Short mmCIF file of C-alpha atoms in Angstrom, two decimals:
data_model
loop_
_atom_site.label_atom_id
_atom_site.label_comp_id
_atom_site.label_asym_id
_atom_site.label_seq_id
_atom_site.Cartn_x
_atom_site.Cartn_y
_atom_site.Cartn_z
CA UNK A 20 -88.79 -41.13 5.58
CA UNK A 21 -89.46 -37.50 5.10
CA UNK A 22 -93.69 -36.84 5.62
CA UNK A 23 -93.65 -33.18 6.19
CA UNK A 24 -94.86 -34.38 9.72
CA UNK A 25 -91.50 -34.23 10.82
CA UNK A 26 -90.54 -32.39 14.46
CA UNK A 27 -87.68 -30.17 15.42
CA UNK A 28 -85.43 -28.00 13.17
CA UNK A 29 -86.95 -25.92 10.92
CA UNK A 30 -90.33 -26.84 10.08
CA UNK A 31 -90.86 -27.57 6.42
CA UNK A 32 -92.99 -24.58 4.65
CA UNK A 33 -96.12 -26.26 3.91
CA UNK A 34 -98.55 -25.45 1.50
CA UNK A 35 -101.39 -23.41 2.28
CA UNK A 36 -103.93 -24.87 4.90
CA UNK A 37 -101.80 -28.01 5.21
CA UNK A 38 -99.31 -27.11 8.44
CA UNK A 39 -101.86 -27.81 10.84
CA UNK A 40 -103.08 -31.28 9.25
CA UNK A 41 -99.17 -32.49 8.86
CA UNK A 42 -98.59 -31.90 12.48
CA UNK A 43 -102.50 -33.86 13.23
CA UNK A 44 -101.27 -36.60 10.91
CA UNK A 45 -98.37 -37.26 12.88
CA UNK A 46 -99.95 -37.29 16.54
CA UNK A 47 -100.60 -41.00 16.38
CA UNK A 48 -97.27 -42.04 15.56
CA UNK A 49 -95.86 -41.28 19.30
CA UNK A 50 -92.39 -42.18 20.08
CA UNK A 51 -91.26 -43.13 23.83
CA UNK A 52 -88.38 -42.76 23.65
CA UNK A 53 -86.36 -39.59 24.91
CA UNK A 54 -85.40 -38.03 21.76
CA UNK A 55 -88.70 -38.54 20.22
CA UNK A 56 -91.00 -37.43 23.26
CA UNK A 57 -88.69 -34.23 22.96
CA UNK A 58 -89.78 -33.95 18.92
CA UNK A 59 -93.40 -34.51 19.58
CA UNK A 60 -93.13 -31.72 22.46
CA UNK A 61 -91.10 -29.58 20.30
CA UNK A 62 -93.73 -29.97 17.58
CA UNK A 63 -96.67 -29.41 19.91
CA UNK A 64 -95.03 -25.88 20.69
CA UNK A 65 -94.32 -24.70 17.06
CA UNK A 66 -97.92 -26.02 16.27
CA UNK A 67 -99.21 -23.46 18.72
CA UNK A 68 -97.37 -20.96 17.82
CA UNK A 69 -98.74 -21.80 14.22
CA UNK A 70 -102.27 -21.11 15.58
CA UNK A 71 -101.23 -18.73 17.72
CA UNK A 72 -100.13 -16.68 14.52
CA UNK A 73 -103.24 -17.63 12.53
CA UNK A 74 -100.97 -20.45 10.77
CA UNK A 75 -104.61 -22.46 11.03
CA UNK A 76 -108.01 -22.81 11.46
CA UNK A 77 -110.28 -25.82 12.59
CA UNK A 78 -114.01 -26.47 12.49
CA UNK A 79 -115.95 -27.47 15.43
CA UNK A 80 -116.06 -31.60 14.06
CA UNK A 81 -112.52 -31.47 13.69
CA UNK A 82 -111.77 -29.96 17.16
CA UNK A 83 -113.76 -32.81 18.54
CA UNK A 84 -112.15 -35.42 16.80
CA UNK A 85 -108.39 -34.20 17.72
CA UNK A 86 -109.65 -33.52 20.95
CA UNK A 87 -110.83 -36.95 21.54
CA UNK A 88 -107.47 -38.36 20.41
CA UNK A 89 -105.38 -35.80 23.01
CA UNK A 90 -107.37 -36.37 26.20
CA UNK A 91 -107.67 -40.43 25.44
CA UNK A 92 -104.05 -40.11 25.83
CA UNK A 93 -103.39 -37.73 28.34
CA UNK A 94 -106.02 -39.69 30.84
CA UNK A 95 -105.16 -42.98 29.78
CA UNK A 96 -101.42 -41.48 31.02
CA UNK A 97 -103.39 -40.32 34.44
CA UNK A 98 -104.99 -43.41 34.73
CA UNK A 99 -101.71 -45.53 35.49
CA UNK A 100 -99.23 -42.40 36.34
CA UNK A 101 -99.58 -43.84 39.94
CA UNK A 102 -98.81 -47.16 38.88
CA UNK A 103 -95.93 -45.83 37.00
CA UNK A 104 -94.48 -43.71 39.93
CA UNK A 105 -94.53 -46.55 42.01
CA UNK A 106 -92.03 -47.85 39.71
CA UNK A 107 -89.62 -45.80 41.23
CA UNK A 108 -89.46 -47.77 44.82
CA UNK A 109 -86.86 -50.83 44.36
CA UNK A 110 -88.52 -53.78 44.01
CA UNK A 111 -87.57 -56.22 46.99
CA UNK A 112 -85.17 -58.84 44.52
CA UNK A 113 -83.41 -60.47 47.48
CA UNK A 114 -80.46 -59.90 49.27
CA UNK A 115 -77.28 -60.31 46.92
CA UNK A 116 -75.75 -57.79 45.37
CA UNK A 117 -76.80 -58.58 41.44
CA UNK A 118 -80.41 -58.58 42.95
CA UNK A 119 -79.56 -54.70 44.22
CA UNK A 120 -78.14 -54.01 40.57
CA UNK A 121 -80.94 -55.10 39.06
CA UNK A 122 -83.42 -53.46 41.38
CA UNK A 123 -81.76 -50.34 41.28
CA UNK A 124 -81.05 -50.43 37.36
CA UNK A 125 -85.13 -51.11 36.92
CA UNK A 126 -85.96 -47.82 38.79
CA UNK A 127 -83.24 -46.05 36.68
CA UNK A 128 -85.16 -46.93 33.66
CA UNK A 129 -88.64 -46.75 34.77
CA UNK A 130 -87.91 -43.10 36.58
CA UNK A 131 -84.69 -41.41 37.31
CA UNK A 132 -82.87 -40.14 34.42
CA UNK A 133 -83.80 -38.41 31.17
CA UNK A 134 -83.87 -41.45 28.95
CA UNK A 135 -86.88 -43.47 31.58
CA UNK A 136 -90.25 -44.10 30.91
CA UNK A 137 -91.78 -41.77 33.16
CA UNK A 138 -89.95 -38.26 32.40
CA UNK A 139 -90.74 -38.99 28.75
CA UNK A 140 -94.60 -39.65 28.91
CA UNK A 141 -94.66 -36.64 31.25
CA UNK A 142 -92.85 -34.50 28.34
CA UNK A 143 -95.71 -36.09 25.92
CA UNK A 144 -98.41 -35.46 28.08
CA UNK A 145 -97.18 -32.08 27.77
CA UNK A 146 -97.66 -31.73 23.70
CA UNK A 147 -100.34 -32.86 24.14
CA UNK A 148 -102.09 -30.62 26.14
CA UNK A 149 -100.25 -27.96 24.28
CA UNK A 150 -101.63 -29.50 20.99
CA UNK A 151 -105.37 -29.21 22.64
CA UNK A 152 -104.58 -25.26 23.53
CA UNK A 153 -103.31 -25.09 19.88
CA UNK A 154 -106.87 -26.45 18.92
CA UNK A 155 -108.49 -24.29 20.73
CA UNK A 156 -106.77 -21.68 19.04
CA UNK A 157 -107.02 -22.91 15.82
CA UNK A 158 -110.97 -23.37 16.07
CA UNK A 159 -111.45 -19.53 17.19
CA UNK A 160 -109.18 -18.67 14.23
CA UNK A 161 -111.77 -20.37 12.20
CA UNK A 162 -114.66 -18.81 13.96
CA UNK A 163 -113.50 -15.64 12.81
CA UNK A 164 -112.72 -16.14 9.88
CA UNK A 165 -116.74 -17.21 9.26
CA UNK A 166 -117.47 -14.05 10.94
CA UNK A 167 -115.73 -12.35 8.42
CA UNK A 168 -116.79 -14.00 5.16
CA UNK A 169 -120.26 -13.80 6.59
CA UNK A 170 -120.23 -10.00 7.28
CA UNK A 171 -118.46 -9.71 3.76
CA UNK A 172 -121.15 -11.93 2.26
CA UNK A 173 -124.25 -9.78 3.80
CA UNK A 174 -122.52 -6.70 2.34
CA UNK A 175 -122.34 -8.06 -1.02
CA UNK A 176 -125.78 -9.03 -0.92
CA UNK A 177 -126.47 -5.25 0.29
CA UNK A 178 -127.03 -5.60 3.72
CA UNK A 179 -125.68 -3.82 6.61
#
């Protein structure tokens, strides 16, 4: 199902004022698996760059609100990373050899290749904390943007 809040390729042209909110309105929905911690990542840098490029603007409520929603995840993530890393000591199974396979198997999938659990929150932790410097962005965009309707403003009214 095509939303417009879609990540990778060739980001659908949005309308006006909507690019930021697509990419918001998709945070939520986060995928752990490889290929989808890659599009959320992927998305998290071309929604910078959006802000970096004055793509959008925020207001202080709505930074707070996204906010809230990127560092719940990002220390919920450092809240159990140790408990996660320790996923990647074999777990004592026993002694025969299926016991080994499955030991070493488990640590394959919780850590060691680009398909585990623990490479792919990493890569999500990553968006977002490059979706919170694309907020921050965003909400100075806006900033001045007020500044400049206001100074426009006080010279239509005949000041300055």
């Amino acid at each position: 199902m095509a939303t417009g809040a879609q990540f990778g390729g060739p980001p659908p042209t949005p309308p006006a004022g909507d690019a930021g909110n697509n990419f918001l309105s998709g945070l939520l929905d986060v995928p752990v698996d490889a290929e989808g911690a890659k599009r959320v990542n992927d998305g998290a840098q071309q929604f910078k760059a959006l802000a970096q490029n004055g793509g959008f603007a925020i207001n202080e409520e709505g930074l707070q609100r996204y906010r809230t929603v990127c560092d719940t995840f990002i220390d919920g993530y450092s809240d159990i990373k140790a408990d996660l890393l320790a996923l990647g000591q074999a777990a004592k199974m026993g002694n025969s050899a299926y016991a080994k396979e499955v030991a070493t198997f488990n640590v394959k999938v919780a850590v060691s290749d680009p398909e585990s659990l623990v490479p792919n929150l990493e890569l999500l932790i990553d968006g977002f904390k490059q979706v919170k410097e694309a907020l921050t962005i965003a909400r100075k965009n806006y900033s001045e943007t007020e500044d400049t309707h206001s100074q426009t403003f006080a010279k239509l009214r005949g000041g300055e």
